[in-house]
Short mmCIF file of C-alpha atoms and ligand atoms in Angstrom, two decimals:
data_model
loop_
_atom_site.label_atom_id
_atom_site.label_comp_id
_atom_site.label_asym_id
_atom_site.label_seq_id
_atom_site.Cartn_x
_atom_site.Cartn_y
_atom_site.Cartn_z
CA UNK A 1068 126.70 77.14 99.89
CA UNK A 1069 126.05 76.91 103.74
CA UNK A 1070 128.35 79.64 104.55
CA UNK A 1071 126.29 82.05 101.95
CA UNK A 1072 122.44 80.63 103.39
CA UNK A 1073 123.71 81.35 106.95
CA UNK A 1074 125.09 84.89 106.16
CA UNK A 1075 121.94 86.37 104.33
CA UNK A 1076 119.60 84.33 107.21
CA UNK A 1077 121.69 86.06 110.12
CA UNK A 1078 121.23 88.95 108.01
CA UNK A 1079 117.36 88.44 108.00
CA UNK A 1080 115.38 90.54 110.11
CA UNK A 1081 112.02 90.89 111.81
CA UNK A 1082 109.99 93.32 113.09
CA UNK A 1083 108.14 92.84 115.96
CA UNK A 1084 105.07 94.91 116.37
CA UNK A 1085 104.36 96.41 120.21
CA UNK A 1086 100.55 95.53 119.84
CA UNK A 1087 101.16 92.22 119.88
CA UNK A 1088 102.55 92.26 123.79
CA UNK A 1089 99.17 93.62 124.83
CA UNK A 1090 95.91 91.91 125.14
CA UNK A 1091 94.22 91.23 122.31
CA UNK A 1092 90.35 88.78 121.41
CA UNK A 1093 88.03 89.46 119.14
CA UNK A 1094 84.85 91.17 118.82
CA UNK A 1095 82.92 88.70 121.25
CA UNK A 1096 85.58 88.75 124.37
CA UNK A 1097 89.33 89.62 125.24
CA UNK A 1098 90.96 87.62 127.87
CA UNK A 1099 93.50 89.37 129.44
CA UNK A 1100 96.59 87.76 130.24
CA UNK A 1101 99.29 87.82 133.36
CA UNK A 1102 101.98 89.98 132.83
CA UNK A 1103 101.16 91.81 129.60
CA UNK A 1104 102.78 95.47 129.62
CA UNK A 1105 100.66 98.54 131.08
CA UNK A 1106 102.68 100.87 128.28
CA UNK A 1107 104.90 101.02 125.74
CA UNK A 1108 108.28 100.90 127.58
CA UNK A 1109 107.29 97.31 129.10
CA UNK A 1110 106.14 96.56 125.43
CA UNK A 1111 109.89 97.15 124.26
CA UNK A 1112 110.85 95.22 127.31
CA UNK A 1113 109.27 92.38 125.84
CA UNK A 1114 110.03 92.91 122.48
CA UNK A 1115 113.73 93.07 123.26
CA UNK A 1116 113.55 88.76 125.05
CA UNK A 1117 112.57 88.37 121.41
CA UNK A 1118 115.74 89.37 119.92
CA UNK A 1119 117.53 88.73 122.74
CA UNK A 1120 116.64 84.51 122.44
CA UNK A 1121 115.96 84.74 118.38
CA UNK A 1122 118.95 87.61 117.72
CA UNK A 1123 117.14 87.93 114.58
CA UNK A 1124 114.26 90.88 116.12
CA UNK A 1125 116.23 94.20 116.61
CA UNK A 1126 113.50 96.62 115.87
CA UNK A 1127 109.94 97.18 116.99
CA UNK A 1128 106.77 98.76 115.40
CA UNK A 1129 104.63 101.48 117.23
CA UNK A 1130 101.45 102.34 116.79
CA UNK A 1131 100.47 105.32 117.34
CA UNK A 1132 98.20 106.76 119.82
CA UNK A 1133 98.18 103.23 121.59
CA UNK A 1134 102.05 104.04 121.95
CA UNK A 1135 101.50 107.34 122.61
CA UNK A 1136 104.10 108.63 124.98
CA UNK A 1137 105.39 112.25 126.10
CA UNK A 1138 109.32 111.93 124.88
CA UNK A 1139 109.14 109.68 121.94
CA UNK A 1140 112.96 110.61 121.85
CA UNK A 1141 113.23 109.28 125.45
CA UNK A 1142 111.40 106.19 124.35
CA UNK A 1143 114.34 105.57 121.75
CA UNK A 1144 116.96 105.68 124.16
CA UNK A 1145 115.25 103.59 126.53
CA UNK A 1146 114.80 100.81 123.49
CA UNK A 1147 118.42 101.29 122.09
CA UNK A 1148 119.70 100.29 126.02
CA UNK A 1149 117.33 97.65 125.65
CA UNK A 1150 119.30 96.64 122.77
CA UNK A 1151 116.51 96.94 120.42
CA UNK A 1152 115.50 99.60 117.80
CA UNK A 1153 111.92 101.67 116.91
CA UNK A 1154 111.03 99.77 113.54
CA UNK A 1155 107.63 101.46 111.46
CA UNK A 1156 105.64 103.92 112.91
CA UNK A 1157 102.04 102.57 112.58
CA UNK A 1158 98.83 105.19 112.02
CA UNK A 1159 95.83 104.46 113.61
CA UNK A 1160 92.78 106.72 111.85
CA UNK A 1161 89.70 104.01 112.66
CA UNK A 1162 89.41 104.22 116.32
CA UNK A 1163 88.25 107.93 116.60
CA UNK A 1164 84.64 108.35 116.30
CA UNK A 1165 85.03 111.10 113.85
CA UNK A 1166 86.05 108.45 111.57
CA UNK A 1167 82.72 106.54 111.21
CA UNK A 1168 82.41 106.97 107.67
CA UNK A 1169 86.24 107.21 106.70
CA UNK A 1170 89.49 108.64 107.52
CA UNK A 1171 91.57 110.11 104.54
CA UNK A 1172 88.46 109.71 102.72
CA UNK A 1173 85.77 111.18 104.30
CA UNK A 1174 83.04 113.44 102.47
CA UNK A 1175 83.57 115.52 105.03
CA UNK A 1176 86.77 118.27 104.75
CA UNK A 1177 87.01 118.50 108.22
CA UNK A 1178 87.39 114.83 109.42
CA UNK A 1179 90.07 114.45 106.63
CA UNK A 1180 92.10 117.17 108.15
CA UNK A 1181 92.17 115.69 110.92
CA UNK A 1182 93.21 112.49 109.82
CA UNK A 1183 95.99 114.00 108.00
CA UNK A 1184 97.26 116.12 110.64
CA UNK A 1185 96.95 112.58 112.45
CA UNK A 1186 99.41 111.09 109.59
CA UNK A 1187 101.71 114.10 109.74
CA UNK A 1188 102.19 113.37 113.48
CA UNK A 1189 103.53 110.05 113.13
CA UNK A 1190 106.46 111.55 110.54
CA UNK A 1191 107.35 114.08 113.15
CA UNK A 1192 107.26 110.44 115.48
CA UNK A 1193 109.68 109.12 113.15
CA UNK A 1194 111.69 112.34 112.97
CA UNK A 1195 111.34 111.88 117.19
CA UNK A 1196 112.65 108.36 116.99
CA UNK A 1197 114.71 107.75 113.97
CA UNK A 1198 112.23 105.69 112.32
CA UNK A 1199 112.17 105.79 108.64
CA UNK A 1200 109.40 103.45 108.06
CA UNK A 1201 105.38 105.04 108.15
CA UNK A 1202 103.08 102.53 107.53
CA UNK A 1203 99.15 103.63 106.47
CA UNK A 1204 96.64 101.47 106.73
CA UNK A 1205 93.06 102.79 106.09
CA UNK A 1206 89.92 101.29 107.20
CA UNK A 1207 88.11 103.55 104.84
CA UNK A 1208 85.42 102.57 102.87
CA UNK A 1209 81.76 101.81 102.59
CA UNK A 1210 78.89 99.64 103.66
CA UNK A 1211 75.90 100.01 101.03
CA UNK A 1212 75.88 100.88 97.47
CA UNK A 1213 75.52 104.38 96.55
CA UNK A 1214 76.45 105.54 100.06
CA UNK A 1215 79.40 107.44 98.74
CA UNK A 1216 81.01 108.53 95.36
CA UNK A 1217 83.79 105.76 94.69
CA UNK A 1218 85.80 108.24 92.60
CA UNK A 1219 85.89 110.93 94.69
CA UNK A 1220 87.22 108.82 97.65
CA UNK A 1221 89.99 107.68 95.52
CA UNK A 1222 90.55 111.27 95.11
CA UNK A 1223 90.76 112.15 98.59
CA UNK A 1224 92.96 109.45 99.20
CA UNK A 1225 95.21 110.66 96.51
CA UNK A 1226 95.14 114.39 98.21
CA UNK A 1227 95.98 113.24 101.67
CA UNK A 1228 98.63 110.60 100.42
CA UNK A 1229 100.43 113.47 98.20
CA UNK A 1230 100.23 115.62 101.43
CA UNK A 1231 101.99 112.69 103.61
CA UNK A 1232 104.66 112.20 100.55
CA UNK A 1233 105.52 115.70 100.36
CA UNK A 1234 106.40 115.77 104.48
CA UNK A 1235 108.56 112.40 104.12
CA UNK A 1236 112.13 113.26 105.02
CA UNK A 1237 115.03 112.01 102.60
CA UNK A 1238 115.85 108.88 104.38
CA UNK A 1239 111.71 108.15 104.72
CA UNK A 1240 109.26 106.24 103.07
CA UNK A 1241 106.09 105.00 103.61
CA UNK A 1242 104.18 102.17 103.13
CA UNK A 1243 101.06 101.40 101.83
CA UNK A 1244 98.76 98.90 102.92
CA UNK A 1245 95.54 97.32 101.50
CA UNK A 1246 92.68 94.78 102.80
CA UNK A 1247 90.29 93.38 101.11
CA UNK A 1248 87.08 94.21 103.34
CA UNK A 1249 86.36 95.03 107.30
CA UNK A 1250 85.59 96.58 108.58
CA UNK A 1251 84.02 98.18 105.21
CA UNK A 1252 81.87 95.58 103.82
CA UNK A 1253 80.81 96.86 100.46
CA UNK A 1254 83.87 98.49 99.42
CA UNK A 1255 87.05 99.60 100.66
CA UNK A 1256 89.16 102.14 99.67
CA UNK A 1257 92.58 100.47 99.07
CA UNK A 1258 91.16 97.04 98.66
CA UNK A 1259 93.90 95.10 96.98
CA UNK A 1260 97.56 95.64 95.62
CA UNK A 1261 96.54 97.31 92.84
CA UNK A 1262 95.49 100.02 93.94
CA UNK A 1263 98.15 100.70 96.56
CA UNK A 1264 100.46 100.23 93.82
CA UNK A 1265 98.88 102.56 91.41
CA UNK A 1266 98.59 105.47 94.11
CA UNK A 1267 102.62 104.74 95.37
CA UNK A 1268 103.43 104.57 91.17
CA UNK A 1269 102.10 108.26 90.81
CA UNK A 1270 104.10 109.60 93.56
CA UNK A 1271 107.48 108.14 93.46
CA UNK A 1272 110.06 105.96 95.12
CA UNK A 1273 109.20 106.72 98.55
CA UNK A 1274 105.79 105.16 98.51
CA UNK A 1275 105.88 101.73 98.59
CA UNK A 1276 103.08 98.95 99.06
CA UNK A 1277 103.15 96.47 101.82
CA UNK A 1278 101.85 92.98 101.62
CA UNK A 1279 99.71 91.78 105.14
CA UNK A 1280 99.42 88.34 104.39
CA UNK A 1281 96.22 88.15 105.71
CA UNK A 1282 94.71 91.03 103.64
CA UNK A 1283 93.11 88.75 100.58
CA UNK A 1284 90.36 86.98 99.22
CA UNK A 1285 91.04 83.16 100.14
CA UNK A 1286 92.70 81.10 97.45
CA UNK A 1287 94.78 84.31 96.26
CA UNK A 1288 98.27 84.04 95.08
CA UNK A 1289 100.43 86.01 97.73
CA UNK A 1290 103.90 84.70 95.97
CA UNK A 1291 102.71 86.30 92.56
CA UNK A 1292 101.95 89.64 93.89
CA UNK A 1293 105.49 89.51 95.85
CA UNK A 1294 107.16 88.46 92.47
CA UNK A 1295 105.36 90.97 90.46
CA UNK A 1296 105.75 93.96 93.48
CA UNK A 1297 109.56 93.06 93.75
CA UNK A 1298 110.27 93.33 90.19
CA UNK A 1299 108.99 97.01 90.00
CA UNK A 1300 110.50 98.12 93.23
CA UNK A 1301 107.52 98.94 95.43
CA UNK A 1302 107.49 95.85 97.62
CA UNK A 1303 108.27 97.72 100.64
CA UNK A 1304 107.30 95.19 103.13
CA UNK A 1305 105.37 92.06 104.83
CA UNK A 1306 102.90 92.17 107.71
CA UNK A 1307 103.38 88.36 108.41
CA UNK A 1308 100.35 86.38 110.16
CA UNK A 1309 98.76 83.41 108.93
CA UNK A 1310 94.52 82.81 108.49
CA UNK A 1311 91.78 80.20 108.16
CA UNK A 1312 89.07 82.31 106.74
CA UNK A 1313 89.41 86.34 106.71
CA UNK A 1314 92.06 88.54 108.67
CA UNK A 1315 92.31 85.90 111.85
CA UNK A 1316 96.12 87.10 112.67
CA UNK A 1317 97.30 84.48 113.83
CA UNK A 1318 100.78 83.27 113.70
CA UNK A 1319 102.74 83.03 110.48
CA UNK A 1320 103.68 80.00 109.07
CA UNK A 1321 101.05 78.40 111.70
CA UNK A 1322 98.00 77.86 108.62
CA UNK A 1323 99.78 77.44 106.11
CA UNK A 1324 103.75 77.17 105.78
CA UNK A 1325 103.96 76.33 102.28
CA UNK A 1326 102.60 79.40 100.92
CA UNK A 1327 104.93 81.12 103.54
CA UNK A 1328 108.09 79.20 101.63
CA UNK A 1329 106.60 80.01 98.41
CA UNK A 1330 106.47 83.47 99.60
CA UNK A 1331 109.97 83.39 100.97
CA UNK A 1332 111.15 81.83 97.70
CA UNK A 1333 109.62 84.56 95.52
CA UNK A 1334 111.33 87.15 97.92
CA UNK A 1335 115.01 85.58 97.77
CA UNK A 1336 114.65 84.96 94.09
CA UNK A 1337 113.87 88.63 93.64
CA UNK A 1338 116.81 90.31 95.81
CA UNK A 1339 114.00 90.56 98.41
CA UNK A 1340 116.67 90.14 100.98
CA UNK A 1341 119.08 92.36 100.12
CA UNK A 1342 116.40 95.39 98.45
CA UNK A 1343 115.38 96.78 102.00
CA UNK A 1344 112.13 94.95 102.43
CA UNK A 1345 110.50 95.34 105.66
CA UNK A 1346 109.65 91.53 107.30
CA UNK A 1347 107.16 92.80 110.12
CA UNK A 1348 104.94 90.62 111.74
CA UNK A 1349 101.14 92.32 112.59
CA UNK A 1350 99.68 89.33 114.91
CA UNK A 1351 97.61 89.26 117.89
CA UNK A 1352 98.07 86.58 120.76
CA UNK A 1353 94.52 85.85 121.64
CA UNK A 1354 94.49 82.30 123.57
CA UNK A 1355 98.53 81.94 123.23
CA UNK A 1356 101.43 83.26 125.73
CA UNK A 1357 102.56 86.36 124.02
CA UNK A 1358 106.18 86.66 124.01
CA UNK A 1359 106.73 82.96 123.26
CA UNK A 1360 103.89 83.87 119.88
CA UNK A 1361 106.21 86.26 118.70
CA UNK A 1362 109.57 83.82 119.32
CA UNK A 1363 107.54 80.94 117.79
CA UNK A 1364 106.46 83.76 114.80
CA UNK A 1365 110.17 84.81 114.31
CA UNK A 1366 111.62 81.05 113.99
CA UNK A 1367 108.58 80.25 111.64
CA UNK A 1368 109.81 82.96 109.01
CA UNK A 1369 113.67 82.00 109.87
CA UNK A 1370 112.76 78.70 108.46
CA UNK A 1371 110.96 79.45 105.68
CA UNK A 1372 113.53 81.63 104.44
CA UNK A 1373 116.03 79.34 105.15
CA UNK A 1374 114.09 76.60 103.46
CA UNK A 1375 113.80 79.09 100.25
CA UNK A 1376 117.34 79.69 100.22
CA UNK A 1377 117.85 76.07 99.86
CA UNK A 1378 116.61 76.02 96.43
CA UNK A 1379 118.84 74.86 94.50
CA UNK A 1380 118.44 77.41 91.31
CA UNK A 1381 120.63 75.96 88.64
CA UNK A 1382 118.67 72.76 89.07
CA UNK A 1383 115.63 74.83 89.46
CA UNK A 1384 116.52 77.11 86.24
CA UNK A 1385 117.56 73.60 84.17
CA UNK A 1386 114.51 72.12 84.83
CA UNK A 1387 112.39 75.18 83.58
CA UNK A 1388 114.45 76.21 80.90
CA UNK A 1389 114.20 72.34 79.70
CA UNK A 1390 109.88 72.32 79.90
CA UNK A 1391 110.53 69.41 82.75
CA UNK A 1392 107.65 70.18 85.14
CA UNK A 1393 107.96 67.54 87.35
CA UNK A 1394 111.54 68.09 87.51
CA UNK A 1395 111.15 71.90 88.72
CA UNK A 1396 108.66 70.82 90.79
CA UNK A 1397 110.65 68.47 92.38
CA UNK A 1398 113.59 70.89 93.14
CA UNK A 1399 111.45 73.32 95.08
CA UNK A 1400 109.60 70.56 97.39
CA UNK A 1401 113.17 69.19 97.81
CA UNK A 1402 113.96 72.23 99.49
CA UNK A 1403 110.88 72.81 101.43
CA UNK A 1404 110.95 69.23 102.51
CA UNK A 1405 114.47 69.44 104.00
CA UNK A 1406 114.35 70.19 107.64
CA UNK A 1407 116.09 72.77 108.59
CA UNK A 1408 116.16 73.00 112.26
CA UNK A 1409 119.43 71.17 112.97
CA UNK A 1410 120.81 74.34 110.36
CA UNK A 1411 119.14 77.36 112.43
CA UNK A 1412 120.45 75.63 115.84
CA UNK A 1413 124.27 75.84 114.83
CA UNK A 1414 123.45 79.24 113.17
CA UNK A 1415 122.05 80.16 116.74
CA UNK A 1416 124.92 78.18 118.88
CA UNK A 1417 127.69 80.00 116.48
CA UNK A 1418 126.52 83.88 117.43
CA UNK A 1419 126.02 82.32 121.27
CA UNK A 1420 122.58 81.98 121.60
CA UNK A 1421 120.48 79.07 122.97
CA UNK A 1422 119.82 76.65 119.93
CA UNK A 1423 116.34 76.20 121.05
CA UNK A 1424 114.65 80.26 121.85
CA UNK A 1425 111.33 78.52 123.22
CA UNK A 1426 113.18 76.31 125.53
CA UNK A 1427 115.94 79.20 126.96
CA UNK A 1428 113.07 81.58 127.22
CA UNK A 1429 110.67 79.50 129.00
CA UNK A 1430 113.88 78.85 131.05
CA UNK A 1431 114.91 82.63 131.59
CA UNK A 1432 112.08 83.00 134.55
CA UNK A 1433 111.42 86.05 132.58
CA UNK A 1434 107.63 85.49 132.22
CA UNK A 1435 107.41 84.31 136.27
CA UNK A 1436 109.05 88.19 136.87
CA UNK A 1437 106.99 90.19 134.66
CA UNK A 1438 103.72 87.98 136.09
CA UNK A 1439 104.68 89.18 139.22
CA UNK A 1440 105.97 92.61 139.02
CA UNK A 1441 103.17 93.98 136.69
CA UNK A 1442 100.48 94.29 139.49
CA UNK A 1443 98.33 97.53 139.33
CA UNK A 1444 98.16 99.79 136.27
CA UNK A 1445 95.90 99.66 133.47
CA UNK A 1446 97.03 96.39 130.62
CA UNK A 1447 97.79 97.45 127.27
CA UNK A 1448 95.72 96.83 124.39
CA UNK A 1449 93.81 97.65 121.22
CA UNK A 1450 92.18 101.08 122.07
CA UNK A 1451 94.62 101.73 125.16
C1 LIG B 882 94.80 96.22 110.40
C2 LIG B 882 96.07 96.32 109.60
C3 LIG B 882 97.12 97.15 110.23
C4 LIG B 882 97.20 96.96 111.71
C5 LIG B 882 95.86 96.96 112.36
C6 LIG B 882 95.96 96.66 113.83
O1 LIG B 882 93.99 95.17 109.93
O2 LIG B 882 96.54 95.01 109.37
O3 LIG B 882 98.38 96.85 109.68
O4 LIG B 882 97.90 98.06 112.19
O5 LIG B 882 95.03 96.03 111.76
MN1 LIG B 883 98.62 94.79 108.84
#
C-alpha cells in the first residue's frame, strides 16, 4: 500500500508559475522585495531551488509578454541546464489598453485581431520551447447592463477560440480558464465551468477546462466540478491558490486544506493522477518570502494528495454501498486526519533530498546570494 502511495506521489508534479518570483501587492501598494529576479532567466533560477529542495517542481509556467524574451529557444536550454522544464505558456490579453472593453470579445474587429494574433504567438512560444500546454484566461466582459450584446460576445469568443484550436499542434492543447467576476463586474465572458466546458465540448479533445481554485462564488463545490470535469475528460488542469473572500491568491492549502484534500480525493479517485492533469500553482507572494511561498505551496499539495491517497476505498466503497453515512464519513476524515509528514520525509530522504525543503533551503544561503547579487536592473513583476 505504501510502496503504491509513494510511487504515484513521486510521480506527482507541480508547476510553478514564473510570476510568482516577481513582486507582486494589490491594487493599493506593491512592496518590492530583496532579491526578486529582473527577468525571466533569474525567474527559472528560482523556480529550479523549488524542485531542486521539493524534487516534485520540474516545469515552469510563462507568461507571456511579462516573459517576453528574444530566443525563447535559448530560454529552454538555459532552463533544461537548470534542470527544470517550460510548463504552460500563459496569455496575457488585459494589460494592453486596447483591451478596455474586451479581448477575444471585443465589439470591435480590430482589437480582436489583435488579441488573437496575441494568442497565436504564444503557440509559436510553445512550438519555440516545447511547451504543449496554452493556457487562456480572458478578462473579458462587462460592467453595466446593456453595455454589450451577451450573445454576440459568446460568439466572438467561439470565433477566436476555433481560430486558436485550429493552430494547436498534435501534441498541444489548451486550456480554458474561467472566473467568476473582476475585473468585469456585471458579467464576464467565461464566468464559470460551464461555459468553458461547453466551448472546449464543441471543439474537441484538445480544449480542455482548467479549474483556478480561486475562480468561484464562495461556498462553491470545487471537488464536484473536478469529479464531474474528470469523468468527461476535459479536466485539463488546476491553478492552485487558496482565498478568504474573492481571487486573494494566496497559498494553497493555506485557507482552507480540507477542501484542498477533498479536491485531491476527487482527483485520485478519478485517474486524475495518471490522465495528464496539469497541477499548476497561479499565486502571488505579497507580504511572504517568495521562493520559500512556492516550497511551502508545493509541500501543501504533496500532502493533500498524499492524504487522499490514503483513503482507504474498499472501506470507503463498503460503507457507501451499505447506506452507512457515518461510516463513509469516517473513512475519509481518517485519512485526512492522519499526518503525513513523517511519510513525505522518508519519500524525500529515499530520492536524497533534505526531509525538511524549508529548513535545507533557508540553509542553502541561496536567498543571502541572490539578495546580494541582484543590485541594479529593473524587478520583475505584473506589467514588467
Ligand atoms: C488571472 C488568472 C490567470 C493568471 C492571471 C495572472 O486571475 O488566474 O490564470 O494568469 O490572473
Ligand atoms: Mn489562474
Amino acid at each position: 500500500m505504501t510502496t503504491d502511495i509513494k510511487a504515484a506521489l513521486r510521480a506527482l508534479h507541480i508547476e510553478t508559475p514564473s510570476w510568482a518570483y516577481g513582486n507582486s501587492g494589490t491594487r493599493f501598494k506593491v512592496f518590492a522585495q530583496r532579491g526578486v529576479p529582473r527577468d525571466p532567466y533569474e525567474k527559472l533560477a528560482d523556480a529550479a531551488q523549488v524542485h531542486a529542495h521539493t524534487g516534485v517542481a520540474p516545469t515552469v509556467a510563462l507568461h507571456i509578454p511579462w516573459d517576453k524574451v528574444a530566443d525563447y529557444g535559448h530560454l529552454a536550454a538555459h532552463a533544461r541546464e537548470l534542470g527544470v522544464g517550460i510548463g504552460a505558456i500563459n496569455s496575457n490579453v488585459f494589460q494592453d489598453d486596447a483591451y478596455m472593453l474586451g479581448s477575444v470579445t471585443n465589439p470591435d474587429p480590430a482589437v480582436r485581431r489583435k488579441a488573437l494574433a496575441h494568442l497565436l504567438e504564444c503557440v509559436d512560444i510553445m512550438d519555440a520551447t516545447g511547451s504543449a500546454t496554452l493556457k487562456l484566461w480572458f478578462s473579458d466582459g462587462t460592467n453595466y447592463p446593456g453595455q454589450d450584446d451577451i450573445r454576440a460576445r459568446q460568439d466572438r469568443l467561439a470565433e477566436a477560440l476555433a481560430a486558436v484550436y485550429a493552430r494547436l499542434g498534435g501534441d498541444q492543447r489548451f486550456l480554458l480558464e474561467y472566473k467568476l467576476f473582476e475585473p468585469a463586474f456585471y458579467t464576464t465572458d467565461v464566468p464559470d465551468w460551464g461555459t468553458a466546458y461547453a466551448h472546449c465540448l464543441r471543439l474537441g479533445p484538445k480544449a480542455q477546462v482548467v479549474v483556478d481554485t480561486g475562480h468561484h462564488a464562495p461556498g462553491v463545490n470545487i471537488e464536484f466540478i473536478v469529479a464531474f470535469l474528470l469523468r468527461e475528460g476535459k479536466l485539463g488542469g488546476f491553478d492552485f491558490n487558496s482565498r478568504f473572500y474573492a481571487d486573494d491568491d494566496l497559498m494553497v492549502g493555506a485557507a482552507d486544506p480540507f477542501q484542498l484534500f477533498r479536491i485531491m480525493y476527487e482527483v485520485a479517485r478519478g485517474g486524475g493522477l495518471e490522465a495528464g492533469v496539469a497541477f499548476m500553482l497561479d499565486q502571488c507572494h505579497n507580504i511572504e518570502p517568495k521562493i520559500p511561498g512556492q516550497i511551502r505551496s508545493v509541500m501543501n499539495v504533496q500532502e493533500a494528495t498524499a492524504k487522499a491517497l490514503l483513503v482507504d476505498r474498499d472501506a470507503l466503497a463498503a460503507a457507501q454501498a451499505g447506506g452507512d453515512v457515518l461510516g463513509a464519513n469516517a473513512v475519509l476524515m481518517d485519512a485526512y486526519n492522519t499526518d503525513v509528514r513523517p511519510l513525505l520525509a522518508e519519500l524525500r530522504q529515499e530520492t536524497g533530498l533534505a526531509p525538511d525543503p524549508m529548513a535545507a533551503y533557508a540553509k542553502s544561503g541561496y536567498f543571502e546570494k541572490i539578495a546580494a547579487e541582484r543590485i541594479g536592473g529593473t524587478q520583475a513583476g505584473w506589467g514588467a
